[in-house]
XYZ file of C-alpha atoms in Angstrom:
593
model
C 109.604 117.678 113.098
C 113.087 119.073 112.543
C 115.781 117.061 110.788
C 118.849 115.800 112.601
C 122.491 115.358 111.750
C 123.533 111.781 111.106
C 126.889 110.585 112.502
C 128.680 110.321 109.166
C 132.299 109.231 108.858
C 133.286 112.798 107.994
C 131.444 114.295 110.958
C 133.056 111.802 113.329
C 136.497 112.188 111.734
C 136.505 108.412 111.465
C 137.899 105.693 109.264
C 136.830 102.081 109.741
C 139.827 99.751 110.162
C 140.043 97.041 107.506
C 140.903 94.335 110.050
C 138.047 95.028 112.447
C 136.364 92.149 114.273
C 132.698 93.136 114.801
C 132.233 90.422 117.415
C 135.238 91.587 119.440
C 134.087 95.224 119.353
C 130.548 94.169 120.321
C 131.806 92.077 123.240
C 133.966 94.899 124.579
C 131.197 97.494 124.315
C 128.634 95.155 125.897
C 131.027 94.319 128.753
C 131.469 98.024 129.509
C 127.752 98.691 129.122
C 126.931 95.866 131.527
C 129.309 97.282 134.108
C 127.932 100.796 133.728
C 124.333 99.635 134.138
C 125.201 97.537 137.187
C 127.101 100.279 139.005
C 127.359 103.979 138.269
C 125.339 104.571 135.142
C 126.845 108.014 134.676
C 129.810 106.144 133.173
C 127.536 105.560 130.179
C 128.793 108.926 128.960
C 131.869 107.212 127.585
C 129.736 104.617 125.770
C 127.301 106.887 123.887
C 127.766 109.730 121.447
C 126.431 112.988 122.803
C 123.276 113.064 120.652
C 122.587 109.322 120.808
C 119.184 107.652 121.148
C 117.683 105.122 123.538
C 114.361 103.745 122.296
C 112.592 101.833 125.050
C 109.481 99.685 124.801
C 108.514 98.467 128.276
C 112.010 97.496 129.416
C 112.467 100.397 131.817
C 108.988 101.935 131.993
C 105.446 101.096 130.906
C 105.459 103.565 128.050
C 106.819 103.783 124.508
C 109.701 106.244 124.643
C 112.558 107.466 122.483
C 115.069 109.529 124.435
C 117.703 111.540 122.577
C 120.787 113.110 124.128
C 123.039 111.853 126.885
C 121.657 114.128 129.587
C 118.086 113.044 128.860
C 119.094 109.379 128.694
C 120.806 109.592 132.072
C 117.788 111.363 133.542
C 115.528 108.602 132.186
C 117.745 105.973 133.779
C 117.789 107.908 137.054
C 114.000 107.654 137.211
C 113.513 104.078 135.963
C 116.651 101.926 136.096
C 116.544 100.905 139.773
C 112.823 100.111 139.797
C 112.996 98.116 136.570
C 115.996 96.080 137.798
C 117.334 96.010 134.263
C 120.157 93.484 133.850
C 122.184 93.017 130.678
C 122.523 89.443 129.435
C 124.481 87.675 126.726
C 125.441 88.870 123.273
C 123.145 87.427 120.586
C 125.154 85.511 117.992
C 122.566 83.679 115.898
C 122.659 83.783 112.101
C 120.323 86.780 111.901
C 121.688 88.982 114.686
C 125.376 88.238 115.018
C 127.462 91.435 115.316
C 128.216 92.928 111.903
C 129.080 96.123 110.077
C 126.234 97.682 108.109
C 126.383 100.598 105.692
C 122.916 102.145 105.251
C 124.406 105.151 103.431
C 127.721 105.571 101.598
C 129.156 107.765 104.366
C 127.488 106.075 107.342
C 128.714 102.875 108.989
C 127.180 101.144 111.999
C 128.409 98.181 113.981
C 125.174 96.448 114.918
C 124.833 94.104 117.864
C 122.008 92.543 119.850
C 121.866 91.237 123.413
C 119.442 89.670 125.842
C 118.287 91.348 129.040
C 115.943 90.784 131.926
C 113.989 93.042 134.231
C 111.991 92.572 137.393
C 108.981 91.452 135.353
C 110.273 89.995 132.140
C 112.870 89.329 129.489
C 113.683 90.930 126.189
C 116.205 91.817 123.522
C 118.220 94.952 122.957
C 119.832 96.116 119.727
C 122.558 98.733 119.488
C 124.171 100.549 116.577
C 127.675 101.726 117.336
C 129.592 104.374 115.403
C 133.325 104.896 115.329
C 133.911 108.272 116.944
C 137.553 109.260 116.414
C 138.633 105.663 116.878
C 136.299 104.783 119.778
C 133.145 102.748 119.240
C 130.139 104.416 120.876
C 126.382 103.842 120.780
C 124.342 106.017 118.451
C 121.069 104.109 118.856
C 120.035 101.628 121.540
C 116.709 99.816 121.532
C 115.315 97.726 124.377
C 112.042 95.826 124.032
C 110.252 93.625 126.551
C 109.322 90.353 124.851
C 107.964 88.097 127.604
C 106.716 88.248 131.187
C 108.342 86.031 133.803
C 105.976 83.278 134.868
C 103.413 84.098 132.177
C 104.583 82.633 128.862
C 102.435 82.635 125.758
C 100.692 79.294 125.229
C 102.684 78.659 122.060
C 105.348 76.116 121.109
C 106.423 74.148 124.170
C 103.669 75.836 126.205
C 100.756 74.919 123.946
C 97.813 72.824 125.211
C 99.140 69.265 125.665
C 95.885 67.608 126.744
C 94.918 64.522 124.768
C 91.199 64.527 125.501
C 89.358 67.717 124.604
C 85.836 66.438 125.169
C 83.088 68.001 123.070
C 85.264 70.676 121.448
C 82.459 72.172 119.347
C 80.177 72.581 122.373
C 83.000 74.065 124.426
C 83.764 76.609 121.696
C 80.108 77.556 121.386
C 79.912 78.214 125.131
C 83.138 80.258 125.074
C 81.953 82.257 122.087
C 78.726 83.267 123.802
C 80.615 84.216 127.014
C 78.219 81.979 128.991
C 77.630 84.468 131.779
C 81.273 85.509 132.008
C 82.631 88.875 131.022
C 85.790 89.411 129.002
C 88.781 91.227 130.401
C 89.131 93.109 127.116
C 86.486 94.167 124.614
C 87.849 95.006 121.168
C 85.736 97.009 118.736
C 86.582 95.942 115.195
C 87.615 92.568 113.731
C 89.968 93.825 111.058
C 93.580 92.705 111.072
C 94.373 95.008 114.024
C 91.609 93.747 116.291
C 92.299 90.128 115.388
C 96.049 90.452 115.938
C 95.486 91.888 119.404
C 92.801 89.321 120.196
C 95.202 86.532 119.271
C 98.026 88.008 121.368
C 95.766 88.324 124.391
C 94.449 84.790 124.044
C 98.005 83.454 123.894
C 98.614 85.161 127.249
C 95.451 83.748 128.801
C 93.510 87.027 128.670
C 89.901 86.642 127.624
C 88.948 89.055 124.868
C 85.728 89.612 122.957
C 85.932 91.155 119.485
C 82.828 92.955 118.222
C 82.450 93.417 114.459
C 79.606 95.226 112.711
C 79.988 93.414 109.395
C 78.404 90.054 108.621
C 81.655 88.098 108.376
C 85.211 88.519 109.539
C 87.170 89.806 106.548
C 84.313 91.751 104.997
C 86.216 94.991 105.575
C 88.532 93.704 102.813
C 85.954 91.840 100.702
C 83.704 94.895 100.492
C 86.379 97.273 99.156
C 86.780 97.979 95.454
C 87.117 94.820 93.407
C 90.698 95.312 92.183
C 92.227 96.201 95.559
C 95.356 94.324 96.532
C 98.099 94.906 99.060
C 100.999 97.028 97.819
C 103.406 95.599 100.426
C 104.987 92.140 100.024
C 103.840 88.963 101.748
C 106.819 88.758 104.125
C 105.888 92.153 105.585
C 102.163 91.476 105.881
C 101.994 88.422 108.104
C 99.660 87.954 111.028
C 101.029 86.707 114.366
C 101.304 82.945 115.032
C 99.859 81.748 111.722
C 102.037 82.131 108.642
C 100.807 82.140 105.060
C 101.355 78.980 103.012
C 104.432 79.048 100.781
C 102.165 79.367 97.715
C 100.711 82.686 98.913
C 101.176 85.483 96.335
C 103.642 88.269 97.051
C 100.838 90.859 96.770
C 97.592 89.481 98.131
C 94.234 90.483 96.591
C 91.945 92.057 99.162
C 89.212 89.354 99.024
C 91.856 86.673 99.515
C 93.152 88.504 102.577
C 89.588 88.723 103.863
C 89.254 84.947 103.584
C 92.574 84.527 105.412
C 91.492 86.749 108.294
C 88.286 84.755 108.731
C 90.335 81.553 108.731
C 92.768 83.142 111.193
C 89.965 83.985 113.640
C 88.535 80.478 113.410
C 91.869 78.664 113.638
C 92.998 80.626 116.685
C 89.554 80.249 118.290
C 88.985 83.965 118.742
C 85.638 85.034 120.157
C 84.204 87.358 117.518
C 80.634 88.587 117.474
C 79.785 89.576 113.915
C 76.743 91.581 112.770
C 77.085 93.399 116.092
C 77.527 97.063 116.898
C 78.624 98.895 120.015
C 75.977 101.447 120.951
C 77.962 103.042 123.764
C 80.582 102.361 126.413
C 80.407 103.899 129.884
C 83.429 104.172 132.183
C 82.880 103.515 135.887
C 85.526 105.332 137.906
C 84.717 103.380 141.082
C 84.934 99.864 139.635
C 87.495 100.789 136.941
C 85.472 98.937 134.319
C 83.611 99.674 131.098
C 79.942 98.859 130.621
C 79.541 98.266 126.897
C 76.133 97.985 125.261
C 76.249 95.760 122.199
C 73.390 95.451 119.697
C 73.342 91.841 118.490
C 70.633 89.778 116.812
C 68.092 92.486 117.486
C 68.848 92.561 121.193
C 70.933 94.837 123.390
C 73.475 93.004 125.517
C 75.440 94.615 128.355
C 79.064 93.482 128.647
C 81.475 94.466 131.428
C 85.155 94.722 130.533
C 88.212 96.154 132.247
C 89.791 97.341 129.005
C 88.185 98.810 125.887
C 90.143 98.754 122.622
C 89.060 100.674 119.541
C 90.415 98.928 116.435
C 88.194 100.466 113.783
C 90.820 101.865 111.420
C 92.618 105.177 111.170
C 89.458 107.202 110.760
C 87.205 104.793 112.568
C 86.231 103.574 109.117
C 84.157 106.752 108.617
C 84.608 108.219 105.120
C 85.925 111.767 104.859
C 83.319 112.957 102.367
C 83.716 116.634 101.411
C 80.600 118.789 101.466
C 80.434 120.336 98.000
C 77.633 122.846 97.286
C 75.144 121.936 94.590
C 75.392 118.169 94.892
C 71.598 117.956 94.826
C 71.681 119.466 91.318
C 74.095 116.906 89.938
C 72.378 114.484 87.568
C 75.022 111.802 87.944
C 76.304 109.698 90.822
C 78.590 111.083 93.563
C 80.104 108.748 96.124
C 83.016 108.121 98.436
C 85.579 105.537 97.381
C 84.251 103.176 100.075
C 81.033 102.883 98.042
C 82.838 102.084 94.780
C 83.246 98.428 93.836
C 84.112 98.019 90.162
C 84.557 99.998 86.936
C 82.391 97.356 85.273
C 79.385 99.111 86.817
C 80.104 102.353 84.925
C 81.060 101.349 81.390
C 80.497 104.171 78.915
C 80.366 106.841 81.634
C 82.580 109.888 82.155
C 84.264 109.569 85.539
C 86.129 112.018 87.764
C 88.182 110.638 90.645
C 88.850 113.289 93.294
C 92.065 112.452 95.117
C 95.510 111.310 94.008
C 96.521 108.949 96.809
C 96.597 105.168 96.722
C 92.831 104.611 96.470
C 92.436 107.326 93.830
C 95.115 105.752 91.677
C 93.778 102.217 92.112
C 90.257 103.275 91.149
C 91.402 105.334 88.150
C 93.572 102.370 87.103
C 90.511 100.123 87.147
C 88.554 102.543 84.957
C 91.421 102.883 82.475
C 91.720 99.105 82.235
C 88.038 99.049 81.244
C 88.551 101.879 78.715
C 86.293 104.211 80.670
C 86.818 107.983 80.210
C 88.430 108.859 83.553
C 90.015 112.044 84.900
C 91.907 112.267 88.175
C 91.629 115.583 90.030
C 94.827 116.200 91.921
C 94.559 119.059 94.379
C 98.258 119.161 95.318
C 101.492 117.360 94.417
C 101.763 113.657 95.254
C 104.730 111.530 96.272
C 105.172 108.738 93.737
C 107.589 105.827 93.861
C 107.309 102.489 92.087
C 106.273 99.633 94.353
C 109.131 97.609 92.911
C 111.716 100.171 94.030
C 110.153 100.796 97.432
C 109.753 97.120 98.230
C 113.296 96.278 97.120
C 114.485 98.066 100.255
C 111.765 96.488 102.392
C 112.629 92.943 101.360
C 116.215 93.318 102.524
C 114.744 93.071 106.008
C 111.491 91.177 105.409
C 112.096 88.112 103.244
C 111.801 84.356 102.933
C 114.802 83.609 105.141
C 114.497 85.950 108.128
C 111.983 85.125 110.894
C 109.394 87.892 111.000
C 109.967 88.389 114.750
C 113.613 89.227 114.036
C 112.652 91.519 111.145
C 110.144 93.345 113.355
C 112.691 93.810 116.130
C 115.364 95.180 113.800
C 112.847 97.401 112.014
C 111.510 99.001 115.183
C 114.996 99.219 116.709
C 115.790 102.214 114.520
C 114.351 105.414 116.073
C 111.732 106.915 113.774
C 113.563 110.224 113.496
C 116.697 108.430 112.321
C 114.698 106.430 109.783
C 113.139 109.622 108.448
C 116.589 111.158 108.047
C 117.696 108.102 106.063
C 114.801 108.662 103.678
C 115.676 112.341 103.314
C 119.028 111.178 102.002
C 117.801 108.234 99.953
C 114.616 109.457 98.275
C 116.079 112.399 96.292
C 118.688 109.966 94.942
C 115.974 107.536 93.854
C 114.019 110.371 92.234
C 117.102 111.349 90.230
C 118.018 107.798 89.185
C 115.727 104.764 89.152
C 112.506 106.827 89.376
C 113.526 109.692 87.077
C 111.880 108.395 83.892
C 108.624 107.714 85.732
C 108.539 111.084 87.493
C 109.509 113.050 84.376
C 106.782 111.307 82.409
C 104.184 112.189 85.025
C 105.210 115.843 85.097
C 105.013 116.012 81.298
C 101.493 114.568 81.512
C 100.468 117.367 83.892
C 100.614 115.315 87.085
C 102.477 117.132 89.858
C 104.954 115.073 91.870
C 106.672 115.818 95.147
C 109.662 114.547 97.094
C 107.524 114.718 100.241
C 108.041 116.623 103.506
C 111.746 117.339 103.929
C 112.386 115.391 100.688
C 111.717 112.205 102.677
C 109.393 110.514 100.204
C 106.349 108.588 101.450
C 107.548 107.757 104.983
C 106.935 111.185 106.578
C 103.450 111.188 105.046
C 102.712 107.809 106.594
C 103.311 109.289 110.033
C 101.778 112.709 109.352
C 98.527 111.763 107.608
C 98.681 108.116 106.504
C 98.196 109.232 102.905
C 99.300 111.602 100.169
C 101.483 109.106 98.311
C 101.202 106.227 95.852
C 103.363 103.131 95.433
C 102.958 102.718 91.699
C 101.560 99.409 90.491
C 100.566 100.572 87.009
C 98.394 103.679 87.196
C 101.328 106.056 86.694
C 102.122 104.639 83.258
C 98.465 105.013 82.311
C 98.670 108.703 83.265
C 101.796 109.062 81.137
C 100.069 107.306 78.230
C 96.985 109.521 78.539
C 94.654 106.687 79.511
C 94.048 108.476 82.809
C 93.579 112.207 82.257
C 94.714 114.666 84.930
C 93.360 117.918 86.295
C 95.994 119.271 88.716
C 95.620 122.186 91.100
C 92.755 124.469 91.974
C 89.700 123.974 94.152
C 86.252 122.570 93.499
C 83.664 125.301 93.951
C 80.449 123.425 93.344
C 78.609 120.696 91.523
C 76.731 121.571 88.362
C 74.052 119.496 86.652
C 76.698 117.931 84.456
C 79.812 117.735 86.636
C 82.111 119.963 88.669
C 82.856 123.674 88.524
C 86.182 124.964 89.837
C 86.979 128.255 91.533
C 88.621 129.592 88.366
C 85.330 129.126 86.515
C 86.378 126.072 84.528
C 84.201 122.980 84.450
C 84.779 119.268 84.240
C 81.893 117.210 82.897
C 81.168 113.892 84.573
C 78.512 111.241 84.991
C 80.228 109.807 88.075
C 82.310 111.591 90.728
C 84.222 109.426 93.196
C 85.821 111.073 96.220
C 88.959 109.147 97.173
C 89.506 111.520 100.083
C 90.390 109.201 102.931
C 88.814 108.847 106.331
C 87.935 110.980 109.343
C 89.585 111.648 112.683
C 90.360 108.481 114.677
C 88.925 110.201 117.751
C 85.481 110.434 116.184
C 84.667 106.811 116.956
C 85.734 107.377 120.568
C 83.364 110.346 120.764
C 80.476 108.320 119.358
C 81.014 105.320 121.626
C 82.488 106.795 124.805
C 80.955 110.282 124.836
C 82.143 113.859 124.994
C 83.861 113.609 128.389
C 86.179 110.854 127.229
C 86.709 112.536 123.867
C 87.831 115.721 125.605
C 90.699 113.811 127.270
C 92.160 112.643 123.975
C 94.904 114.599 122.295
C 96.063 114.013 118.707
C 96.280 110.262 118.266
C 98.135 110.031 114.943
C 101.270 111.906 113.961
C 104.610 111.901 115.740
C 105.495 113.377 119.105
C 108.713 115.327 119.606
C 110.332 112.030 120.566
C 109.262 110.423 117.296
C 106.638 108.100 118.759
C 103.013 107.937 117.613
C 100.829 110.338 119.565
C 98.212 108.272 121.418
C 98.150 105.064 119.383
C 98.973 101.781 121.134
C 99.731 103.620 124.388
C 97.909 105.459 127.162
C 95.607 107.919 125.438
C 94.363 110.096 128.302
C 91.451 107.898 129.370
C 92.214 105.053 131.740
C 91.891 101.557 130.224
C 90.977 102.885 126.776
C 93.319 101.926 123.960
C 93.311 103.326 120.429
C 94.888 101.062 117.838
C 95.406 101.076 114.080
C 98.039 100.501 111.420
C 98.897 98.258 108.517
C 99.411 94.539 109.054
C 103.036 95.007 110.084
C 102.395 97.744 112.635
C 99.440 95.824 114.057
C 101.559 92.691 114.377
C 104.394 94.587 116.079
C 102.427 96.734 118.488
C 99.733 94.187 119.372
C 102.467 92.176 121.089
C 103.423 95.147 123.240
C 99.874 96.116 124.159
C 98.991 92.528 125.048
C 102.022 92.366 127.360
C 100.997 95.690 128.895
C 97.450 94.491 129.625
C 98.640 91.112 130.927
C 101.136 92.823 133.244
C 98.391 95.010 134.653
C 96.037 92.072 135.164
C 98.753 90.148 137.018
C 99.592 93.083 139.277
C 103.029 93.662 137.775
C 102.421 97.379 137.211
C 102.529 99.226 140.509
């Protein structure tokens, strides 16, 4: 994806007045915007810069769109504004979203404002970033997001169950859990954080969902990972919807602890989860517009009808991407994927090679070094490295103890992805030359190759391109610098030998254990296995960014009716599960024509 030119003060020939009143500017712009929307929207030309953005999530259409350029924005409005009946409401002036000047870069100043709106079907919030263009404040980015459906509130807060007598609650839950002859509206495959977040959102909207999980307990997808795994993102970023962590929760949660939390989450929110169950296949009926899903459970095959099928099995469907290396049958040691590794304690005294220099590769090598095991990391190509402390310092400006996570999510998503990537292209080289310089120089001197990432944008472009290829350092980098983790960088593995690996240049690396930290497969593979070749053929690339800067087929229509592909970290799953639940509820209530 090509870079873009940010509206810097120099480019706009602008100087910000010292006596500016952000609230006054916001009120004037919003008044003019309201008038333009209500009458002749072509007058929006005077309110936007020419290459401005409008990011829309279900306010004007039932799709996730980012439109750039005035002509395209006006064309989008021409097709959707009248039908949506979009009406601008009041300026938001609470403590977290009152109009203010923000300076994300030294030469870039935004005046940020938020406002309420309503449409024919619901209500939401918009956020705009204005720039001063030769003395006139104009919109550079506008974000509109549907947040609630009229007449169908979530059963939270004032709308929660107010009945005093609940009867035999345990019996009622048991009947609900077993479906008792009823079919769910939505069947979700996978009870990780993504499937549970969506299940909770749907339940809050009165949509019955069944979550099917192949593991024995909810949370086992985290308990069963390597023993030392913990989250690299802070607690304020990694919340689940509706149920917040206690104030004693650690900033970086260990994986088993998160697994326990997810099981508690499912129980507390009364989600219907069938564990130790697998989906054999799912057949789409074009006449009835339903899925027939065959679930293997307790040794029996059960047929479940559902209108919507959601695949929430992880970025690669949880299937390891295990390279096929010739000669593995000759190898006298153990070769495995990182998903089969649990602890360095199982390999004391061994010589270990970790293939892969992303997050899992570093974590596993770190574990071995902490146990004084002879470990070498094979790095095929340069890796983006940034300390978790530095990376999360920026994250916690938005996600923190004081800001409600719903506000943080809105402000985070309100920035078009392409603009965010351009910020990182400006910021990351500066970090590499300042706060991260000692770390990166030490790694290079140790033979570990570092990179500034695609377009010098650091880890963020890699998140969207491949969901890997970077490491937020939590200690392994210093062990590489100190020689506790040895490095083999560059080249290609040609084959296994009896005693290790041989490379294409003829060199060898002896090992008793080879661990492939090589990620996971194509997210479409699980759709092929469950839904068949015909459905698979309809699916385009599901990860990676479109030209508009939105994710390809994730969390949106994927090419097959009523099939939804979902994945992401805890934050993305929290953010986008809300939108997908609204989308499904709107369809079930006949709001989508």
